[in-house]
Each structure stands twice: as structure tokens, then as C-alpha cells.
Amino acid sequence: MGKSYKVEKSYEEINAKIKTGEVVVVTAEEMIGIVDEKGPVEAARQVDVVTTGTFAPMCSSGAFLNIGQSTPTVRTTATWFNNVPAYSGVAAVDCYLGATAVCDDDPLNKVYPGEFRYGGGHVIEDLVAGKTVYIRADSYGTACYPNLHIEKEMTLESLPSATLCNPRNGYQNYNCAVNPSDKTIYTYMGTLKPKMGNANYCSAGELSPLMNDPLYKTIGFGTRIFLGGAQGYVAGPGTQHRPGGARGENGVPLSPAGTLWTMGDLKKMSPEWLRGVSMRGYGCSLSVGLGIPIPILNEEMAQFTAVRDEEIFTQIVDYSDDYPKGVSRSLGQVSYKELKSGSITVDGETIQTVPLSSMVKARAVAETLKGWIQRGEFLLGVPQELLPVE
């Protein structure tokens, strides 16, 4: 028998309340005070949905794009968007443009540190902003696809199909990165000053989606989400989904754990929530706005969604030596309350903290999603299979 609860709701009941305008929706930050004041049982009775949000670089992002057929017909084997290569080993005129792809003529890190001013993430931002992109593609030619080369200009609207498909988004917790070495280093966690001159982190903490459902009791295949300013879906666990590590008593992992595979219609998205990123000395990426509504099915979910920054911990990791060598070692454990305070203490030294994620944008995601649900524009998606926990 499953665990019994004092409050029990179904997705169908909550969706019915959304349709009639009777639903009660709050953000994860608002839920903390409600549970504090009323307790998890009464909070579960009163609140139906808690919205979450995050906005940060998510390198494992990209888009499947169909550029339309030519005359004579072509099967593209190499495709470029504004000189950024896309993977064309799909079929005919389909390709996948990765957020971290870089212009063919970029000097990369030959002139160190590289600037990486334009890449796949920037192309995606340009497309959703309505800009025209220059496309060229090559082929070796076949009897049914004789064309060897095409060039054209297109907008997102003129592309026959465009699907944002992100294999790894919404990391559930992540390292706090430091650099104990004597020289500045450039990483996907940003620029790290020597002798631990700064500590960079990347999470919205108590507002972050997977922090509010740490054991994935409501998230899985088919969960409807906020993605890039439009409705998207969880397509399953993301690559590097590793839920089996150490967790606190509240179920929240103490190091990087769960991830999401997400997708949605790129044509409905907005450049406000998809931004190309240039990371000095490292490469290109895409900042993604992501939010998940957590249905309050029972008092357990009410308690989960009331998690505080001081109850969420991560590990301080040396990115100058340990990380590149694959050494699993923590220099200390720190809470997100400490990280968000602006400084932490490591070995008696005070270190400035720097967020790669935006709390302002994370709150805007949660508030936007809250508004959609309140207005009946967004129904909860029932997960067909939950994310694996072990």
C-alpha cells in the first residue's frame, strides 16, 4: 500500500479548478511563508499549484530545424546558419543546431582567452527575435537529391519546422566553483580569479524547479513546463541524470543530481527567455528560461515546495586542478543562503560569490507561469512516467 495523506488531490481535480478559475497558485518563494504560518497540511488544502523558475546558461541546448526543400531537391550533409555549423546527419533538409557550436572562422582559444562572440545560442536568439539568418548547405548529391549546394536567407517564420530540443536542462543543484591556483582560469562556470578570488555558482536555490520536487514525485515524461517563454514539455531525464548521490534529510541532493530533457515549439518562444551567451575563454552557450508548476497533491508536496535556501547545500569544487583531472573532492559544503549573501568563508578566508543564474529572471519565470495558470491558459501535464530516482 502507498503512503496515506490527510490531503489528497489529483491532476484532474486541479485542472478542473484551473478551467473554472478557482485554482490557487503561488510561487515557491511565497509557499515558504504559507507553510510556515499554516503548516504543510493546511497549506496543501489551500494551495493547488506552486510555480518555480530559473534562468541560466544551459549548454546542452539546441534546435531541430527544417530549412525547406530546394529546386532541384537536396539532401543536406553540411549546413551553416550565419556561418555556424549545424549537424546534418538527420535526413533531407533537417538539421540540429547546437547552442555551443561556434562560427567556422572563430579563432577559438588560439588567441587566449577567446571571445566566442557568436555561436549556436546566438543564432537561436536571432531566430526567435525575428531576424533573418543566412543559410548555406552542401551535399554530395544523389539520384533523388541531385542538388549539391544551396544558399538562402530565412526567418524563423519561414522555416517549415523549428523545435527547441534541449538534452540537459534544469540541473538539480550544481557545484560552487573556485580557483586556488596562481593564475586566472576560464571555465563554463565563468572566469575564476586566482587564489580563490571569487566563488561562482549557478542555481536559483529555493526557486529552482527540481529543488521543489527533489524526489521527482510529479515530474516526468509529458510534464508541461514554461520553456523559453512558451509552453514546452519534459521529454524525459536529461543526459547526466544522476539522482543516486547523497541527499539531505529533506531529500534535496548535496551535489549535482537530476536533469531534464526538454522540448517545445521554437516559433512560440521569445528572445526574452532565450539568450545567446559568450563565455570568455570557454565557448558559446544559451541562457534558457525554465519553469515547472508543481501540483500540490498532498501535504508532502507542500513541504517539499517550502524548501529554503538555508536548507539547500552544495559543494565547493576546485576547477583549476581537481575538476579537470576528474578528482572527486569537496573543499567544503555551503548553503544557498550563504552563496546569495554575497560571500562565503573557505579556510578562514572570505570569498566573494558570483551567480551565473539570474534571480530576477527566475522570479519573472515563476510569476509569468503563475499568471498563465490563474488565467486558465496553462493546464498541468500528467506525467506518463516519472523521472528515475535511483
CSV table of C-alpha atoms in Angstrom, one decimal:
chain,number,residue,atom,x,y,z
A,1,MET,CA,0.0,0.0,0.0
A,2,GLY,CA,1.1,3.5,-0.7
A,3,LYS,CA,1.6,6.2,1.9
A,4,SER,CA,-1.7,7.7,3.1
A,5,TYR,CA,-2.1,11.5,3.4
A,6,LYS,CA,-4.5,13.8,5.1
A,7,VAL,CA,-4.9,15.8,1.9
A,8,GLU,CA,-5.1,14.1,-1.5
A,9,LYS,CA,-5.7,15.8,-4.8
A,10,SER,CA,-5.5,14.6,-8.4
A,11,TYR,CA,-4.2,16.3,-11.5
A,12,GLU,CA,-7.7,16.1,-12.9
A,13,GLU,CA,-9.2,18.0,-9.9
A,14,ILE,CA,-6.5,20.7,-10.1
A,15,ASN,CA,-7.0,21.1,-13.9
A,16,ALA,CA,-10.8,21.4,-13.3
A,17,LYS,CA,-10.1,24.3,-10.9
A,18,ILE,CA,-7.8,25.9,-13.4
A,19,LYS,CA,-10.6,25.8,-16.1
A,20,THR,CA,-13.1,27.4,-13.7
A,21,GLY,CA,-10.7,30.0,-12.4
A,22,GLU,CA,-10.9,28.7,-8.8
A,23,VAL,CA,-7.3,27.4,-8.7
A,24,VAL,CA,-4.9,28.8,-6.0
A,25,VAL,CA,-1.4,29.3,-7.4
A,26,VAL,CA,1.6,30.7,-5.5
A,27,THR,CA,5.3,30.9,-6.3
A,28,ALA,CA,7.8,28.7,-4.5
A,29,GLU,CA,9.1,31.7,-2.6
A,30,GLU,CA,5.5,32.6,-1.5
A,31,MET,CA,4.9,29.0,-0.4
A,32,ILE,CA,7.6,29.2,2.2
A,33,GLY,CA,5.6,31.7,4.3
A,34,ILE,CA,2.3,29.8,3.8
A,35,VAL,CA,3.7,26.6,5.1
A,36,ASP,CA,5.5,28.4,8.0
A,37,GLU,CA,2.2,30.0,9.0
A,38,LYS,CA,-0.3,27.2,8.4
A,39,GLY,CA,1.7,24.0,8.3
A,40,PRO,CA,2.0,21.6,5.4
A,41,VAL,CA,-1.4,20.0,5.8
A,42,GLU,CA,-3.4,23.2,5.8
A,43,ALA,CA,-1.2,24.7,3.1
A,44,ALA,CA,-1.9,21.6,0.9
A,45,ARG,CA,-5.6,22.2,1.4
A,46,GLN,CA,-5.4,25.8,0.4
A,47,VAL,CA,-2.8,25.8,-2.4
A,48,ASP,CA,-3.2,23.8,-5.6
A,49,VAL,CA,0.0,24.7,-7.6
A,50,VAL,CA,3.4,26.1,-6.8
A,51,THR,CA,5.4,27.7,-9.6
A,52,THR,CA,9.2,27.6,-9.9
A,53,GLY,CA,11.7,29.2,-12.2
A,54,THR,CA,15.3,29.5,-13.3
A,55,PHE,CA,17.2,31.4,-15.9
A,56,ALA,CA,20.8,30.5,-16.6
A,57,PRO,CA,23.3,29.2,-19.2
A,58,MET,CA,22.3,25.7,-20.2
A,59,CYS,CA,24.9,24.5,-22.7
A,60,SER,CA,23.2,21.3,-23.6
A,61,SER,CA,20.5,23.1,-25.7
A,62,GLY,CA,19.8,23.4,-29.4
A,63,ALA,CA,17.1,23.2,-32.0
A,64,PHE,CA,16.0,20.8,-34.7
A,65,LEU,CA,15.4,23.0,-37.8
A,66,ASN,CA,13.9,22.1,-41.2
A,67,ILE,CA,15.1,24.6,-43.8
A,68,GLY,CA,12.7,23.7,-46.6
A,69,GLN,CA,13.3,21.9,-49.8
A,70,SER,CA,15.0,23.4,-52.9
A,71,THR,CA,14.6,23.1,-56.6
A,72,PRO,CA,16.2,20.8,-57.7
A,73,THR,CA,15.9,18.8,-54.5
A,74,VAL,CA,18.8,18.4,-52.0
A,75,ARG,CA,19.8,16.2,-49.1
A,76,THR,CA,22.0,18.4,-47.0
A,77,THR,CA,25.1,16.8,-45.5
A,78,ALA,CA,26.5,20.0,-44.1
A,79,THR,CA,24.6,23.1,-43.1
A,80,TRP,CA,25.5,26.6,-41.7
A,81,PHE,CA,23.4,29.3,-40.1
A,82,ASN,CA,25.3,32.7,-40.2
A,83,ASN,CA,28.4,30.6,-40.6
A,84,VAL,CA,27.7,28.4,-37.5
A,85,PRO,CA,27.7,24.7,-38.4
A,86,ALA,CA,24.7,22.5,-37.6
A,87,TYR,CA,24.7,18.7,-37.6
A,88,SER,CA,23.1,17.5,-40.8
A,89,GLY,CA,23.2,13.7,-40.4
A,90,VAL,CA,19.5,13.6,-39.9
A,91,ALA,CA,17.6,13.5,-43.3
A,92,ALA,CA,16.9,15.6,-46.3
A,93,VAL,CA,16.8,19.2,-45.1
A,94,ASP,CA,16.6,18.6,-41.3
A,95,CYS,CA,19.5,19.5,-39.0
A,96,TYR,CA,20.3,20.1,-35.4
A,97,LEU,CA,21.9,23.4,-34.4
A,98,GLY,CA,23.7,23.1,-31.0
A,99,ALA,CA,23.9,26.1,-28.7
A,100,THR,CA,27.7,25.6,-28.2
A,101,ALA,CA,28.5,25.4,-31.9
A,102,VAL,CA,30.9,28.2,-33.0
A,103,CYS,CA,31.4,30.1,-36.3
A,104,ASP,CA,33.8,28.3,-38.6
A,105,ASP,CA,36.1,31.3,-38.7
A,106,ASP,CA,36.2,31.9,-35.0
A,107,PRO,CA,39.9,31.7,-33.7
A,108,LEU,CA,38.6,29.8,-30.6
A,109,ASN,CA,41.3,29.8,-28.0
A,110,LYS,CA,44.2,30.2,-30.4
A,111,VAL,CA,44.2,33.8,-29.1
A,112,TYR,CA,43.8,33.1,-25.4
A,113,PRO,CA,41.3,33.7,-23.9
A,114,GLY,CA,38.9,33.6,-26.8
A,115,GLU,CA,35.9,35.9,-27.0
A,116,PHE,CA,33.4,33.4,-28.6
A,117,ARG,CA,31.3,36.3,-29.8
A,118,TYR,CA,28.8,34.3,-31.9
A,119,GLY,CA,27.6,30.7,-31.9
A,120,GLY,CA,24.6,28.5,-32.0
A,121,GLY,CA,22.9,30.1,-29.0
A,122,HIS,CA,23.2,33.5,-30.6
A,123,VAL,CA,21.6,32.1,-33.9
A,124,ILE,CA,18.7,30.7,-31.8
A,125,GLU,CA,18.3,34.1,-30.1
A,126,ASP,CA,18.3,35.9,-33.5
A,127,LEU,CA,15.7,33.5,-34.9
A,128,VAL,CA,13.3,34.0,-32.0
A,129,ALA,CA,13.9,37.8,-32.3
A,130,GLY,CA,12.6,37.6,-35.9
A,131,LYS,CA,15.9,38.3,-37.5
A,132,THR,CA,16.9,37.0,-40.9
A,133,VAL,CA,19.6,34.4,-40.9
A,134,TYR,CA,21.8,33.3,-43.9
A,135,ILE,CA,21.8,29.6,-44.6
A,136,ARG,CA,24.1,27.6,-46.8
A,137,ALA,CA,24.2,23.9,-47.2
A,138,ASP,CA,26.2,21.3,-49.2
A,139,SER,CA,25.5,17.8,-50.4
A,140,TYR,CA,27.3,15.0,-52.2
A,141,GLY,CA,24.3,14.5,-54.5
A,142,THR,CA,22.1,11.5,-55.2
A,143,ALA,CA,19.7,10.4,-57.9
A,144,CYS,CA,16.7,11.6,-55.9
A,145,TYR,CA,18.5,14.6,-54.4
A,146,PRO,CA,20.8,16.0,-57.2
A,147,ASN,CA,21.5,19.5,-55.8
A,148,LEU,CA,25.0,20.0,-54.4
A,149,HIS,CA,24.7,23.4,-52.9
A,150,ILE,CA,22.1,25.9,-51.7
A,151,GLU,CA,22.2,29.3,-50.2
A,152,LYS,CA,19.2,31.4,-48.9
A,153,GLU,CA,18.0,33.8,-46.3
A,154,MET,CA,15.2,32.7,-43.9
A,155,THR,CA,13.4,33.8,-40.7
A,156,LEU,CA,12.0,31.6,-38.0
A,157,GLU,CA,8.5,32.2,-39.5
A,158,SER,CA,9.6,31.0,-42.9
A,159,LEU,CA,11.3,27.8,-41.6
A,160,PRO,CA,8.8,24.9,-42.1
A,161,SER,CA,9.6,23.5,-38.7
A,162,ALA,CA,11.7,24.6,-35.6
A,163,THR,CA,11.7,22.7,-32.3
A,164,LEU,CA,13.8,23.7,-29.3
A,165,CYS,CA,15.3,20.4,-28.1
A,166,ASN,CA,17.5,20.6,-25.0
A,167,PRO,CA,19.0,17.3,-23.9
A,168,ARG,CA,20.1,18.6,-20.5
A,169,ASN,CA,18.4,21.4,-18.7
A,170,GLY,CA,17.4,22.5,-15.2
A,171,TYR,CA,20.3,20.9,-13.3
A,172,GLN,CA,19.2,19.9,-9.8
A,173,ASN,CA,21.9,21.6,-7.8
A,174,TYR,CA,25.4,22.3,-9.1
A,175,ASN,CA,28.9,22.9,-7.8
A,176,CYS,CA,30.3,26.1,-6.4
A,177,ALA,CA,33.4,26.7,-8.4
A,178,VAL,CA,36.7,28.2,-7.1
A,179,ASN,CA,40.3,28.6,-8.3
A,180,PRO,CA,43.0,28.0,-5.7
A,181,SER,CA,45.8,28.3,-8.4
A,182,ASP,CA,48.0,31.3,-9.1
A,183,LYS,CA,46.5,32.2,-12.5
A,184,THR,CA,43.1,33.2,-13.8
A,185,ILE,CA,41.2,30.3,-15.5
A,186,TYR,CA,38.2,30.5,-17.9
A,187,THR,CA,35.5,27.8,-17.4
A,188,TYR,CA,31.8,27.1,-18.1
A,189,MET,CA,31.3,28.4,-14.6
A,190,GLY,CA,32.7,31.7,-15.7
A,191,THR,CA,36.0,33.4,-15.1
A,192,LEU,CA,37.6,32.3,-11.8
A,193,LYS,CA,40.2,34.6,-10.3
A,194,PRO,CA,43.4,33.1,-8.8
A,195,LYS,CA,43.9,32.3,-5.1
A,196,MET,CA,40.1,31.9,-4.7
A,197,GLY,CA,39.4,35.5,-5.6
A,198,ASN,CA,35.7,34.6,-6.3
A,199,ALA,CA,33.3,31.7,-6.0
A,200,ASN,CA,30.8,31.2,-8.8
A,201,TYR,CA,27.6,29.3,-8.5
A,202,CYS,CA,24.6,28.6,-10.8
A,203,SER,CA,21.2,27.9,-9.3
A,204,ALA,CA,18.0,29.7,-8.2
A,205,GLY,CA,18.1,27.8,-5.0
A,206,GLU,CA,14.7,27.7,-3.3
A,207,LEU,CA,13.0,28.8,-6.6
A,208,SER,CA,14.8,26.2,-8.8
A,209,PRO,CA,12.4,23.6,-10.3
A,210,LEU,CA,14.0,20.3,-9.2
A,211,MET,CA,14.7,21.7,-5.7
A,212,ASN,CA,11.0,21.9,-5.1
A,213,ASP,CA,10.3,18.3,-6.2
A,214,PRO,CA,13.6,16.7,-5.1
A,215,LEU,CA,12.4,13.1,-5.5
A,216,TYR,CA,10.6,13.7,-8.8
A,217,LYS,CA,7.1,12.7,-7.5
A,218,THR,CA,5.3,15.0,-10.0
A,219,ILE,CA,7.8,15.4,-12.9
A,220,GLY,CA,8.4,13.1,-15.8
A,221,PHE,CA,7.6,12.3,-19.4
A,222,GLY,CA,4.8,14.7,-20.5
A,223,THR,CA,5.1,17.3,-17.7
A,224,ARG,CA,4.1,20.6,-19.2
A,225,ILE,CA,6.5,23.4,-18.4
A,226,PHE,CA,7.5,27.1,-19.1
A,227,LEU,CA,10.3,26.9,-21.7
A,228,GLY,CA,11.8,29.9,-23.5
A,229,GLY,CA,8.6,32.0,-22.9
A,230,ALA,CA,6.2,29.4,-24.2
A,231,GLN,CA,4.6,26.1,-23.2
A,232,GLY,CA,7.0,23.2,-23.5
A,233,TYR,CA,7.4,19.7,-22.2
A,234,VAL,CA,9.7,17.4,-20.2
A,235,ALA,CA,10.7,14.6,-22.7
A,236,GLY,CA,12.4,12.5,-20.0
A,237,PRO,CA,15.5,12.5,-17.8
A,238,GLY,CA,18.3,14.7,-19.2
A,239,THR,CA,21.7,13.4,-20.1
A,240,GLN,CA,23.9,13.1,-16.9
A,241,HIS,CA,20.7,12.5,-14.8
A,242,ARG,CA,22.4,11.1,-11.7
A,243,PRO,CA,19.9,11.0,-8.9
A,244,GLY,CA,21.6,8.5,-6.7
A,245,GLY,CA,24.1,10.7,-4.8
A,246,ALA,CA,24.0,11.9,-1.2
A,247,ARG,CA,20.9,13.8,-0.1
A,248,GLY,CA,19.9,15.8,3.0
A,249,GLU,CA,17.0,14.7,5.2
A,250,ASN,CA,14.7,16.9,3.1
A,251,GLY,CA,15.6,14.8,0.0
A,252,VAL,CA,17.5,17.6,-1.6
A,253,PRO,CA,20.8,16.4,-3.2
A,254,LEU,CA,24.0,17.8,-1.8
A,255,SER,CA,25.7,17.9,-5.3
A,256,PRO,CA,24.7,17.8,-9.0
A,257,ALA,CA,21.9,15.2,-9.5
A,258,GLY,CA,18.8,15.2,-11.6
A,259,THR,CA,18.5,16.8,-15.1
A,260,LEU,CA,15.7,17.3,-17.6
A,261,TRP,CA,15.3,16.6,-21.3
A,262,THR,CA,13.1,19.5,-22.5
A,263,MET,CA,11.5,20.5,-25.8
A,264,GLY,CA,9.0,22.9,-27.3
A,265,ASP,CA,7.9,24.9,-30.4
A,266,LEU,CA,10.7,27.4,-31.0
A,267,LYS,CA,8.3,29.5,-33.1
A,268,LYS,CA,6.2,30.4,-30.0
A,269,MET,CA,9.3,31.4,-27.9
A,270,SER,CA,10.8,34.8,-27.1
A,271,PRO,CA,14.3,36.3,-27.1
A,272,GLU,CA,13.5,37.5,-23.5
A,273,TRP,CA,13.9,33.9,-22.4
A,274,LEU,CA,16.4,32.5,-24.9
A,275,ARG,CA,19.7,34.5,-24.9
A,276,GLY,CA,22.9,33.6,-26.7
A,277,VAL,CA,25.9,33.6,-24.3
A,278,SER,CA,29.6,34.2,-24.9
A,279,MET,CA,31.8,32.7,-22.2
A,280,ARG,CA,35.3,34.2,-22.3
A,281,GLY,CA,38.0,31.6,-22.8
A,282,TYR,CA,35.4,28.7,-22.8
A,283,GLY,CA,32.8,29.0,-25.6
A,284,CYS,CA,29.2,29.7,-26.5
A,285,SER,CA,26.0,28.8,-24.8
A,286,LEU,CA,22.4,29.6,-24.4
A,287,SER,CA,20.6,31.0,-21.4
A,288,VAL,CA,17.2,29.4,-21.0
A,289,GLY,CA,14.1,30.5,-19.0
A,290,LEU,CA,12.7,27.3,-17.5
A,291,GLY,CA,9.8,26.9,-15.0
A,292,ILE,CA,7.8,23.9,-13.7
A,293,PRO,CA,4.4,24.0,-12.0
A,294,ILE,CA,4.4,21.7,-9.0
A,295,PRO,CA,0.9,20.3,-8.2
A,296,ILE,CA,0.2,20.2,-4.5
A,297,LEU,CA,-1.2,16.7,-4.5
A,298,ASN,CA,-0.7,16.2,-0.7
A,299,GLU,CA,1.0,17.7,2.3
A,300,GLU,CA,4.3,16.0,1.4
A,301,MET,CA,4.4,18.1,-1.8
A,302,ALA,CA,3.5,21.2,0.2
A,303,GLN,CA,6.5,20.5,2.5
A,304,PHE,CA,8.8,19.9,-0.4
A,305,THR,CA,7.9,23.2,-2.1
A,306,ALA,CA,8.6,25.2,1.1
A,307,VAL,CA,12.3,24.4,1.0
A,308,ARG,CA,14.5,27.3,1.9
A,309,ASP,CA,17.9,28.4,0.7
A,310,GLU,CA,19.4,27.7,4.1
A,311,GLU,CA,18.2,24.0,3.7
A,312,ILE,CA,19.9,23.6,0.3
A,313,PHE,CA,23.6,22.8,0.2
A,314,THR,CA,26.2,22.3,-2.5
A,315,GLN,CA,29.9,21.5,-2.6
A,316,ILE,CA,32.8,23.9,-3.2
A,317,VAL,CA,35.0,22.4,-6.0
A,318,ASP,CA,38.5,23.3,-7.2
A,319,TYR,CA,38.2,24.0,-11.0
A,320,SER,CA,41.9,24.6,-11.5
A,321,ASP,CA,43.1,21.1,-10.7
A,322,ASP,CA,40.6,18.7,-9.2
A,323,TYR,CA,37.8,19.2,-11.8
A,324,PRO,CA,39.9,18.9,-15.0
A,325,LYS,CA,41.7,15.8,-13.5
A,326,GLY,CA,38.4,14.2,-12.6
A,327,VAL,CA,39.2,14.2,-8.9
A,328,SER,CA,36.0,14.0,-6.8
A,329,ARG,CA,36.8,16.2,-3.8
A,330,SER,CA,34.9,18.9,-1.9
A,331,LEU,CA,36.7,21.8,-0.3
A,332,GLY,CA,33.6,22.4,1.9
A,333,GLN,CA,29.8,22.5,1.9
A,334,VAL,CA,27.9,25.7,1.6
A,335,SER,CA,24.2,26.7,1.7
A,336,TYR,CA,22.5,28.8,-1.0
A,337,LYS,CA,21.6,31.3,1.7
A,338,GLU,CA,25.4,31.8,2.2
A,339,LEU,CA,26.0,31.9,-1.6
A,340,LYS,CA,23.3,34.5,-2.1
A,341,SER,CA,24.6,36.7,0.7
A,342,GLY,CA,27.5,37.8,-1.5
A,343,SER,CA,30.3,36.0,0.3
A,344,ILE,CA,31.3,32.7,1.8
A,345,THR,CA,34.2,31.6,4.1
A,346,VAL,CA,36.6,28.9,3.0
A,347,ASP,CA,39.6,28.0,5.2
A,348,GLY,CA,39.0,31.2,7.2
A,349,GLU,CA,39.1,33.4,4.0
A,350,THR,CA,36.1,35.5,2.9
A,351,ILE,CA,35.4,35.0,-0.8
A,352,GLN,CA,33.1,37.0,-3.0
A,353,THR,CA,30.3,34.9,-4.6
A,354,VAL,CA,29.1,35.4,-8.2
A,355,PRO,CA,25.8,34.0,-9.5
A,356,LEU,CA,25.6,32.8,-13.1
A,357,SER,CA,21.9,32.4,-12.8
A,358,SER,CA,19.6,35.4,-12.6
A,359,MET,CA,17.2,35.5,-9.6
A,360,VAL,CA,15.4,38.5,-11.2
A,361,LYS,CA,14.6,36.4,-14.3
A,362,ALA,CA,13.9,33.3,-12.2
A,363,ARG,CA,11.2,35.2,-10.3
A,364,ALA,CA,9.8,36.6,-13.5
A,365,VAL,CA,9.5,33.0,-14.9
A,366,ALA,CA,7.6,31.8,-11.8
A,367,GLU,CA,5.3,34.9,-11.9
A,368,THR,CA,4.6,34.5,-15.6
A,369,LEU,CA,3.8,30.8,-15.2
A,370,LYS,CA,1.6,31.7,-12.2
A,371,GLY,CA,-0.3,34.2,-14.3
A,372,TRP,CA,-0.8,31.7,-17.2
A,373,ILE,CA,-2.4,29.2,-14.7
A,374,GLN,CA,-4.6,31.7,-13.0
A,375,ARG,CA,-6.0,32.9,-16.3
A,376,GLY,CA,-6.7,29.3,-17.4
A,377,GLU,CA,-4.1,29.4,-20.2
A,378,PHE,CA,-1.9,26.6,-18.9
A,379,LEU,CA,-3.1,23.2,-17.7
A,380,LEU,CA,-0.9,20.7,-15.8
A,381,GLY,CA,0.5,17.9,-17.9
A,382,VAL,CA,0.1,14.5,-16.3
A,383,PRO,CA,3.5,12.7,-16.4
A,384,GLN,CA,3.2,9.4,-18.2
A,385,GLU,CA,6.3,8.1,-16.4
A,386,LEU,CA,8.1,9.8,-13.6
A,387,LEU,CA,11.9,10.6,-13.7
A,388,PRO,CA,14.0,7.8,-12.3
A,389,VAL,CA,15.1,8.3,-8.7
A,390,GLU,CA,17.8,5.7,-8.5
